[in-house]
Tab-separated table of C-alpha atoms in Angstrom:
chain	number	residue	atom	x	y	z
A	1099	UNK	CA	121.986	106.714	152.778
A	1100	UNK	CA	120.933	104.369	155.640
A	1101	UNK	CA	124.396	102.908	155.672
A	1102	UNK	CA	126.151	106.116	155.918
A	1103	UNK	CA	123.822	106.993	158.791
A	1104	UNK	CA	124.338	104.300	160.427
A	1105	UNK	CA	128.473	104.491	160.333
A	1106	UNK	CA	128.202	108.036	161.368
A	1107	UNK	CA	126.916	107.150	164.376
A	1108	UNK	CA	128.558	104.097	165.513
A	1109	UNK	CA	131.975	105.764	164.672
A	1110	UNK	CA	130.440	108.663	167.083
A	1111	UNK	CA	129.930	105.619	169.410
A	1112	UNK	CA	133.798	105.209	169.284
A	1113	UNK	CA	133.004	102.528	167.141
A	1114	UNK	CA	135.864	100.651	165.871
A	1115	UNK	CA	139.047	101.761	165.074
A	1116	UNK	CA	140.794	105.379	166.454
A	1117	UNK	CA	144.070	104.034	165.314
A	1118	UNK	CA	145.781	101.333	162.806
A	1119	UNK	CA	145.799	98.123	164.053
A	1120	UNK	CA	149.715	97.362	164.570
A	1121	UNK	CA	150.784	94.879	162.614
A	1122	UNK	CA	154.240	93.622	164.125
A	1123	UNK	CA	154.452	91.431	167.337
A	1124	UNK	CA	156.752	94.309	169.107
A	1125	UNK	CA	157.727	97.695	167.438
A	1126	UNK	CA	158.418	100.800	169.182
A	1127	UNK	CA	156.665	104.511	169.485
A	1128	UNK	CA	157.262	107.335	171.198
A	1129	UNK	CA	158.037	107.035	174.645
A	1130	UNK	CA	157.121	103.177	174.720
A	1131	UNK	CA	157.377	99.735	173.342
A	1132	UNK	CA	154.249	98.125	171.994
A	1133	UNK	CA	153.845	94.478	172.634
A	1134	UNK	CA	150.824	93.929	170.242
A	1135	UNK	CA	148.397	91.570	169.351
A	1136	UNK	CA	148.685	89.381	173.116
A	1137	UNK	CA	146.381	86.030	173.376
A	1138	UNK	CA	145.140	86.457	176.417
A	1139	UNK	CA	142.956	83.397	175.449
A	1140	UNK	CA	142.198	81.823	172.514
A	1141	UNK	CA	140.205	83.119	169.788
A	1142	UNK	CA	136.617	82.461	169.707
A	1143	UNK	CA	135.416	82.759	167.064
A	1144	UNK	CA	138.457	81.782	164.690
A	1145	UNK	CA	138.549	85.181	163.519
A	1146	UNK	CA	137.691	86.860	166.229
A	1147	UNK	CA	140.061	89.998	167.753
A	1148	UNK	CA	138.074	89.829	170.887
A	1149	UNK	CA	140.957	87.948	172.662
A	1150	UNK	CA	143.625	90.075	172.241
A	1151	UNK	CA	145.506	92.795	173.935
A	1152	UNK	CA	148.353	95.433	173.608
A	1153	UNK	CA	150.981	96.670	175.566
A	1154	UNK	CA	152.374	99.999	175.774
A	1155	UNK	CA	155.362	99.685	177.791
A	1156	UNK	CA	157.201	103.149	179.192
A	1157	UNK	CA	160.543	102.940	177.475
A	1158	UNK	CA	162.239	105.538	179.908
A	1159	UNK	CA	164.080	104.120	183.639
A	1160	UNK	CA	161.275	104.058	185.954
A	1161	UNK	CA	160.428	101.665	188.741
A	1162	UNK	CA	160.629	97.432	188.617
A	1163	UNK	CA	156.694	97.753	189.068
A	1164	UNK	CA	154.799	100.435	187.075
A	1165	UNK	CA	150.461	100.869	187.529
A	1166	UNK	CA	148.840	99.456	184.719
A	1167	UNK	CA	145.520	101.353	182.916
A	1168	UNK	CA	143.296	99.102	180.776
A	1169	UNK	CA	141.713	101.118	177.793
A	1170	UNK	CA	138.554	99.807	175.974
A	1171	UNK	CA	137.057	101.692	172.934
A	1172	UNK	CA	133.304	101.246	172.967
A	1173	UNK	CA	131.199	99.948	169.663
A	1174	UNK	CA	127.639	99.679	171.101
A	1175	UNK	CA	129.170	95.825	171.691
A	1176	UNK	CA	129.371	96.040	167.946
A	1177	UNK	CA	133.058	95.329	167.336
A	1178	UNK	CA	135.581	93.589	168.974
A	1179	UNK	CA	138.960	95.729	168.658
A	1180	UNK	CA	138.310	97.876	171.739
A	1181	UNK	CA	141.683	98.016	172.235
A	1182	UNK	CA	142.710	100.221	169.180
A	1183	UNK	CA	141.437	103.157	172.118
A	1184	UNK	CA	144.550	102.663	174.197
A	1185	UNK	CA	146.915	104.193	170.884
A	1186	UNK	CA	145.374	107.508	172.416
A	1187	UNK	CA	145.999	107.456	175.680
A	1188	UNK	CA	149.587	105.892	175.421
A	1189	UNK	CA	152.141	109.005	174.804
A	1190	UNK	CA	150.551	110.811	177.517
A	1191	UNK	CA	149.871	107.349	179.992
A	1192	UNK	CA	153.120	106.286	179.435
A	1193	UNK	CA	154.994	109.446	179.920
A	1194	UNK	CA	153.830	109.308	183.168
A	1195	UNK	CA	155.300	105.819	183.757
A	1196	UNK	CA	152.001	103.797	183.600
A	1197	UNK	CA	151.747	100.129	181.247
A	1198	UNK	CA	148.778	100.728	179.206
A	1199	UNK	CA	146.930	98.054	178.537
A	1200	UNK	CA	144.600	98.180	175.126
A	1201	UNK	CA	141.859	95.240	175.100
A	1202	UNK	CA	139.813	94.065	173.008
A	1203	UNK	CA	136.696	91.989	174.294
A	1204	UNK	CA	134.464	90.169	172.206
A	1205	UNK	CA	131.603	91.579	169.800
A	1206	UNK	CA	128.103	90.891	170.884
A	1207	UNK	CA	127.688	89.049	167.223
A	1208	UNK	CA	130.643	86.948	168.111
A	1209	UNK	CA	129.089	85.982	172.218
A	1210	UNK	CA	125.906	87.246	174.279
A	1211	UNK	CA	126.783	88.612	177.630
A	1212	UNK	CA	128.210	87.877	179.982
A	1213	UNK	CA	130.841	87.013	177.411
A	1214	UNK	CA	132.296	90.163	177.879
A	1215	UNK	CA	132.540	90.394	181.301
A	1216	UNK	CA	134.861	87.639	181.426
A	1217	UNK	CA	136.176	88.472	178.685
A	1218	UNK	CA	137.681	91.564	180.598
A	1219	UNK	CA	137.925	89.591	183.387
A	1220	UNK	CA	140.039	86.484	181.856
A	1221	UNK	CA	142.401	89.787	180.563
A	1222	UNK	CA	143.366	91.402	184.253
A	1223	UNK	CA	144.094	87.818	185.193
A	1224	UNK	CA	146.595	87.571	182.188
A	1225	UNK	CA	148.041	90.448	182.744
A	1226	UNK	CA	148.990	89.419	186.575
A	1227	UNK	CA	149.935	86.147	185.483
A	1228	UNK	CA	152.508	88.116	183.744
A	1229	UNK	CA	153.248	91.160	185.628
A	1230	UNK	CA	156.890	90.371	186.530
A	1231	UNK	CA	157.987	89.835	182.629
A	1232	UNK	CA	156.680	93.421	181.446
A	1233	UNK	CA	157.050	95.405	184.894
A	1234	UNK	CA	153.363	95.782	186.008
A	1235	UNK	CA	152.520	96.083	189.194
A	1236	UNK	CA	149.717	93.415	189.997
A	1237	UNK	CA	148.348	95.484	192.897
A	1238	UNK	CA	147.534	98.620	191.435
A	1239	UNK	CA	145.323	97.992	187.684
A	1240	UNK	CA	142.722	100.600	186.939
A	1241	UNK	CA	140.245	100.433	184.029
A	1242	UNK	CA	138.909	102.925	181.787
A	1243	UNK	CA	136.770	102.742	178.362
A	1244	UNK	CA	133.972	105.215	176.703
A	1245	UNK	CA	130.447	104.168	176.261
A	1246	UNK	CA	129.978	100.272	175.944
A	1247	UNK	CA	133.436	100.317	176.748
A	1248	UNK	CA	133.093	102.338	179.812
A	1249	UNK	CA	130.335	99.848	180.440
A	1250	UNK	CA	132.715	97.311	180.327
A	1251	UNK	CA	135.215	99.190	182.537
A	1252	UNK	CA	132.472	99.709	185.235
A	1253	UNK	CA	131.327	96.105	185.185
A	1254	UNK	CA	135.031	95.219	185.658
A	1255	UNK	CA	134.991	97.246	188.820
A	1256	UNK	CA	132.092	96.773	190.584
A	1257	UNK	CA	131.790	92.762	190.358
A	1258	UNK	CA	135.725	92.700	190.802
A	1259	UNK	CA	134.776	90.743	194.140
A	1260	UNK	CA	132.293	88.282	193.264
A	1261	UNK	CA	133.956	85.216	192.018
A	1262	UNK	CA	130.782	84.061	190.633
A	1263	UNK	CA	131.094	86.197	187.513
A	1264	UNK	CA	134.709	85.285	187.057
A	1265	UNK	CA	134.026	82.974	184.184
A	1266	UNK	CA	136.272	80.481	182.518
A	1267	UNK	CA	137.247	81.891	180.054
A	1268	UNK	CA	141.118	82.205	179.530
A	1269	UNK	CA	143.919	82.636	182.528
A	1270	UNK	CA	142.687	81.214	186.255
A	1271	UNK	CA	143.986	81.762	189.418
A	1272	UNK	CA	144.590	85.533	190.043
A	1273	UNK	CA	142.253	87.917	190.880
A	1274	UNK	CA	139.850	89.723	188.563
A	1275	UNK	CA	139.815	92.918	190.724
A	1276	UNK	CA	140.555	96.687	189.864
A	1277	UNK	CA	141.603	99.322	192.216
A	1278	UNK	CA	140.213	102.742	190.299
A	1279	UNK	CA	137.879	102.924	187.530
A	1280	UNK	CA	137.302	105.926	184.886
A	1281	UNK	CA	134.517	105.435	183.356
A	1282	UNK	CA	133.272	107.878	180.171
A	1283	UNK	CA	129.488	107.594	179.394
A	1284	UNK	CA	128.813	104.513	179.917
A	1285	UNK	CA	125.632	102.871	180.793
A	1286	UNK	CA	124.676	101.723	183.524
A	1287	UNK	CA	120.726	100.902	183.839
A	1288	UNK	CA	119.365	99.998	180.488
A	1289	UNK	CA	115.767	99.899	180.931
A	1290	UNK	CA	115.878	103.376	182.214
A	1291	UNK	CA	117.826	104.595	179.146
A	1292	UNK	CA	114.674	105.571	176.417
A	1293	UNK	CA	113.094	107.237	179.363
A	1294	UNK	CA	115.808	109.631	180.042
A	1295	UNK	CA	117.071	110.684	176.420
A	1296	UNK	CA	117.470	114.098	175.163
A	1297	UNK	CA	114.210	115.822	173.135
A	1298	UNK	CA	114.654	114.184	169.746
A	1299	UNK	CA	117.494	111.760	170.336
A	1300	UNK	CA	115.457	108.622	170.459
A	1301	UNK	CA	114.380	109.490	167.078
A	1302	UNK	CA	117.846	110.001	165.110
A	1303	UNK	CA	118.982	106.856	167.378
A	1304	UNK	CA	116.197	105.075	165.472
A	1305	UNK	CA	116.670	106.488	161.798
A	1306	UNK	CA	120.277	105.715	162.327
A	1307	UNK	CA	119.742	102.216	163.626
A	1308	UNK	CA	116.305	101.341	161.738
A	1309	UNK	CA	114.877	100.681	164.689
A	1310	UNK	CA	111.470	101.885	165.995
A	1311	UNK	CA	111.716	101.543	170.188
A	1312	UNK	CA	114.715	103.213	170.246
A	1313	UNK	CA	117.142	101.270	173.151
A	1314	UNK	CA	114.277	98.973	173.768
A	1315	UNK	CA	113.945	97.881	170.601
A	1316	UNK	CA	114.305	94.336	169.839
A	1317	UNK	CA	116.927	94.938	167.858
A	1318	UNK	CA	118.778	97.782	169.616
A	1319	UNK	CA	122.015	97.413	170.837
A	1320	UNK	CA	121.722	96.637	174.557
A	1321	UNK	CA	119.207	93.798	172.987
A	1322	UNK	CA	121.626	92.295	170.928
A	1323	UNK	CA	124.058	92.412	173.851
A	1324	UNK	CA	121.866	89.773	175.709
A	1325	UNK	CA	120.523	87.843	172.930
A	1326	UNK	CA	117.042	89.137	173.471
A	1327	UNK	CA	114.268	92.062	173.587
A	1328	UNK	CA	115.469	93.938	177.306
A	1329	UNK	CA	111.991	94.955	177.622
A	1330	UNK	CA	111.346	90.997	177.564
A	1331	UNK	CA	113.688	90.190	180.492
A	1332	UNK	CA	113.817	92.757	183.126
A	1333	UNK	CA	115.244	90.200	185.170
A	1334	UNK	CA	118.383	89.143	182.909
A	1335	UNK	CA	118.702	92.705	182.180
A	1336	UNK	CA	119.353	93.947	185.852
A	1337	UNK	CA	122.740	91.358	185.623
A	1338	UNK	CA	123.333	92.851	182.948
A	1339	UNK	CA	123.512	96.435	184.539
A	1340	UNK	CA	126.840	97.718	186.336
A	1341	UNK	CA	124.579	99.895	188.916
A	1342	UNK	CA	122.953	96.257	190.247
A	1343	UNK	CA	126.324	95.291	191.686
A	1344	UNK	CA	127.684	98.718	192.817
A	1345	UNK	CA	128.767	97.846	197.076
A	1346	UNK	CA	130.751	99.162	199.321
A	1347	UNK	CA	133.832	97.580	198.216
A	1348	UNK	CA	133.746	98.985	194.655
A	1349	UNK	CA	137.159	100.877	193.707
A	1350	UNK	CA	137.000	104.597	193.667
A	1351	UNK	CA	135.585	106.423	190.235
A	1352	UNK	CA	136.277	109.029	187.964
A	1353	UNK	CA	132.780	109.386	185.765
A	1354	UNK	CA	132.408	112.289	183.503
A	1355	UNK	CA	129.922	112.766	180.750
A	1356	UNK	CA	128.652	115.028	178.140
A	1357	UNK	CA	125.504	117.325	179.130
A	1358	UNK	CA	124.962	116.928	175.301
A	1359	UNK	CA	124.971	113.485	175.302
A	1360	UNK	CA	121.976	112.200	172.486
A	1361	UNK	CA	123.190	108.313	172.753
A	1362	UNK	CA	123.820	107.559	176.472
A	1363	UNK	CA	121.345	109.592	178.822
A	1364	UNK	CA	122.910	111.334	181.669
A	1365	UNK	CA	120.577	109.847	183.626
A	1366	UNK	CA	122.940	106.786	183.623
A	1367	UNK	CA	125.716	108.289	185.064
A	1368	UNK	CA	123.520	110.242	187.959
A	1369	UNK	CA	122.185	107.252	189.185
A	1370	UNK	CA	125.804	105.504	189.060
A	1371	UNK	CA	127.135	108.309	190.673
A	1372	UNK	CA	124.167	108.393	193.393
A	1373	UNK	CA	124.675	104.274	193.793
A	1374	UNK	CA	128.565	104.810	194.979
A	1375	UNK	CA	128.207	107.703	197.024
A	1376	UNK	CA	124.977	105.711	198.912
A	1377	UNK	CA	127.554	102.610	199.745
A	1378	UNK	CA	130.298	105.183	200.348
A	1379	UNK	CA	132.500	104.396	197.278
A	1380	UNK	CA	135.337	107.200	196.832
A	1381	UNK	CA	133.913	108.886	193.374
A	1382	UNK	CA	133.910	112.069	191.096
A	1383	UNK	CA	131.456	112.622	188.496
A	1384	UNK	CA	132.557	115.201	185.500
A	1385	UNK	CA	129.111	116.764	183.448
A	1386	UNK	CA	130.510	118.861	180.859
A	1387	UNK	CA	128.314	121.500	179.333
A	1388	UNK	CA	128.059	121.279	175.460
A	1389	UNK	CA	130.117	118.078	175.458
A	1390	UNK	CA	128.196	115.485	173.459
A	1391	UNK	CA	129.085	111.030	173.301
A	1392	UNK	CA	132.925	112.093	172.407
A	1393	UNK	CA	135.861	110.788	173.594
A	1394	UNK	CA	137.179	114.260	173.374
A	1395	UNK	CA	135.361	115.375	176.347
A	1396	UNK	CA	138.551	114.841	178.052
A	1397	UNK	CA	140.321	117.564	175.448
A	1398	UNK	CA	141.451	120.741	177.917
A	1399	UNK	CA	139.530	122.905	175.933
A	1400	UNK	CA	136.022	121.697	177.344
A	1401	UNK	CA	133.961	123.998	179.201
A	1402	UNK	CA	134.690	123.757	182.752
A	1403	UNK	CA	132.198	120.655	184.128
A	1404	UNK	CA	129.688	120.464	186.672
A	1405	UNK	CA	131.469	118.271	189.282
A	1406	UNK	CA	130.429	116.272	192.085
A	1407	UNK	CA	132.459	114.352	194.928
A	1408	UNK	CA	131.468	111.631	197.324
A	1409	UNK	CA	132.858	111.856	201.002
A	1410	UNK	CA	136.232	110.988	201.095
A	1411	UNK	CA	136.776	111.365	197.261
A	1412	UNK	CA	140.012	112.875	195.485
A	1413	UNK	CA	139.866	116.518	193.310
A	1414	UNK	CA	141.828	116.228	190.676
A	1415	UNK	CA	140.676	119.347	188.804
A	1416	UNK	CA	137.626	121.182	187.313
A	1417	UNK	CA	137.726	119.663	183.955
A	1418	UNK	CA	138.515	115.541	183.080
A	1419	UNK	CA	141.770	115.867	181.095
A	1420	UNK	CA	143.950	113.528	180.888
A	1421	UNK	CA	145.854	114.897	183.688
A	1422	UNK	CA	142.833	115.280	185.642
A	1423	UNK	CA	142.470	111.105	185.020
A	1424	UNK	CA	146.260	110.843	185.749
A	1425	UNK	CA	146.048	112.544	189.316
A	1426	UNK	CA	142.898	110.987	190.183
A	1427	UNK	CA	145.111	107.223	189.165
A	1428	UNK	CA	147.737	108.669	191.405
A	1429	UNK	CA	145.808	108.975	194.642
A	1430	UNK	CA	143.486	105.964	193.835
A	1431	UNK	CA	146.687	103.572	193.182
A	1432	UNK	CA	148.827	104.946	195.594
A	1433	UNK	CA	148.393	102.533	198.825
A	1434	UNK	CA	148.876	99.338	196.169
């Protein structure tokens, strides 16, 4: 029974797989061409998927250049094929003449942080280094991912500048930057997290988990991210948090999360949300009534959300579809 628990809520995590894993180098879908199964560095471990990346390449005439969106699957940093997410978003993505990008970073079994970050990092510079042989356009790259991957997505954007957390890990020489982030429940500030959850979440987190301290547990897994007990290192943990690095030259947002949410408090995405619009950053923050830790809280048939804009930010719509994601892309990419 502990086992099932546990897979029931890592899968509601967006735990590991959403789609098959292809198995061919290149086959086709609809609408697109998937390049699959990418090195963007060498494995590490061996066996580890945490290296790799597909592409989803539009198959209809469209420009010599086309946007690219990177898609990461989150796992609680439990599992390293984040990029079986992108299968989702790539009829509608690439109907609309983007290159989605599926990536898979590496599992915090497999390497402590900030293996991941450069992980994600060492993939945007591949993906440059070889935007003229699948027609991407290496000035306009936005990121997206759900919970740890949305994590992942944010930390992408907000250190895109400082070229001390580029790592070595992989391609060098282009930038690591993004230009627009979406970022779905992720979090943000993880020593605030336990403080913040719903009535009764920390509870089922910790039947589920078999923990006892809930996020701060020693074993829970923002701990196992790092390699130690957060509540032991408050000072590794703030480089660990996407909020410490937020400036004013952080790409614009799109945040949206579930007012349901029993895994990720929405405290997390508040104080994001409050840390770009105090350094100016173009950003709108989606909180969807009833919607819990789901990647279908971009389905159209959510409630109207709760939204909030910074000065100067886009409106793509009430609700964050997939074409509310799309038009916010189009106005945050368009000057690339």
């Amino acid at each position: 029974m502990k086992r099932r628990r546990i897979l029931g809520l890592v899968l509601t995590m967006a735990a590991v797989m959403f789609a098959a894993e292809p198995t061919a180098d290149a086959v086709s879908g609809p609408g697109y061409d998937l390049h699959a199964n990418l090195a963007y560095a060498p494995a590490s471990p061996a066996d580890s998927q945490g290296h790799l990346l597909d592409l989803y390449i539009p198959r209809q005439p469209g420009p010599k250049r086309r946007p690219v969106l990177i898609a990461m699957g989150g796992s609680g940093w439990q599992g390293d094929n984040g990029k079986a997410y992108a299968a989702q978003l790539a009829p509608f993505f690439t109907r609309a003449d983007y290159v989605v990008a599926g990536v898979s970073t590496r599992s915090s079994s497999q390497a402590k942080f900030p293996a991941q970050l450069y992980d994600v990092k060492a993939a945007i510079r591949w993906l440059r280094a070889h935007a003229t042989t699948y027609g991407m356009d290496p000035r306009r790259i936005a990121v997206m991912g759900d919970s740890s991957g949305g994590w992942t997505a944010v930390m992408a954007g907000v250190t895109g500048h400082d070229k001390a957390l580029d790592g070595n890990v992989g391609v060098t020489g282009p930038p690591s930057d993004v230009q627009a982030v979406v970022d779905l429940y992720g979090p943000t500030d993880f020593l605030r997290m336990d403080a913040h959850m719903r009535p009764g979440a920390c509870d089922s987190f910790n039947r589920a988990f078999g923990l006892t301290e809930c996020h701060a547990d020693p074993r829970s897994p923002e701990s196992a991210l790092l390699g130690t007990p957060i509540k032991n290192k408050p000072d590794l943990v703030k480089t660990a948090n996407p909020i410490t690095y937020v400036s004013p030259q952080s790409p614009p947002f799109l945040i949206a999360q579930g007012e349901q949410d029993g895994l990720v408090p929405i405290d997390q995405s508040d104080r994001l949300f409050a840390a770009l619009s105090a350094a100016g950053v173009p950003a709108t923050y989606y909180l969807v009534p009833g919607a819990g830790h789901d990647k279908r809280i971009v389905s159209p048939s959510q409630p109207a959300a709760i939204v909030r804009h910074t000065a100067g930010a886009s409106r793509p719509g009430t609700r964050p579809t997939l074409k509310t994601i799309r038009a916010f892309l189009h106005h945050a990419l368009a000057h690339g």
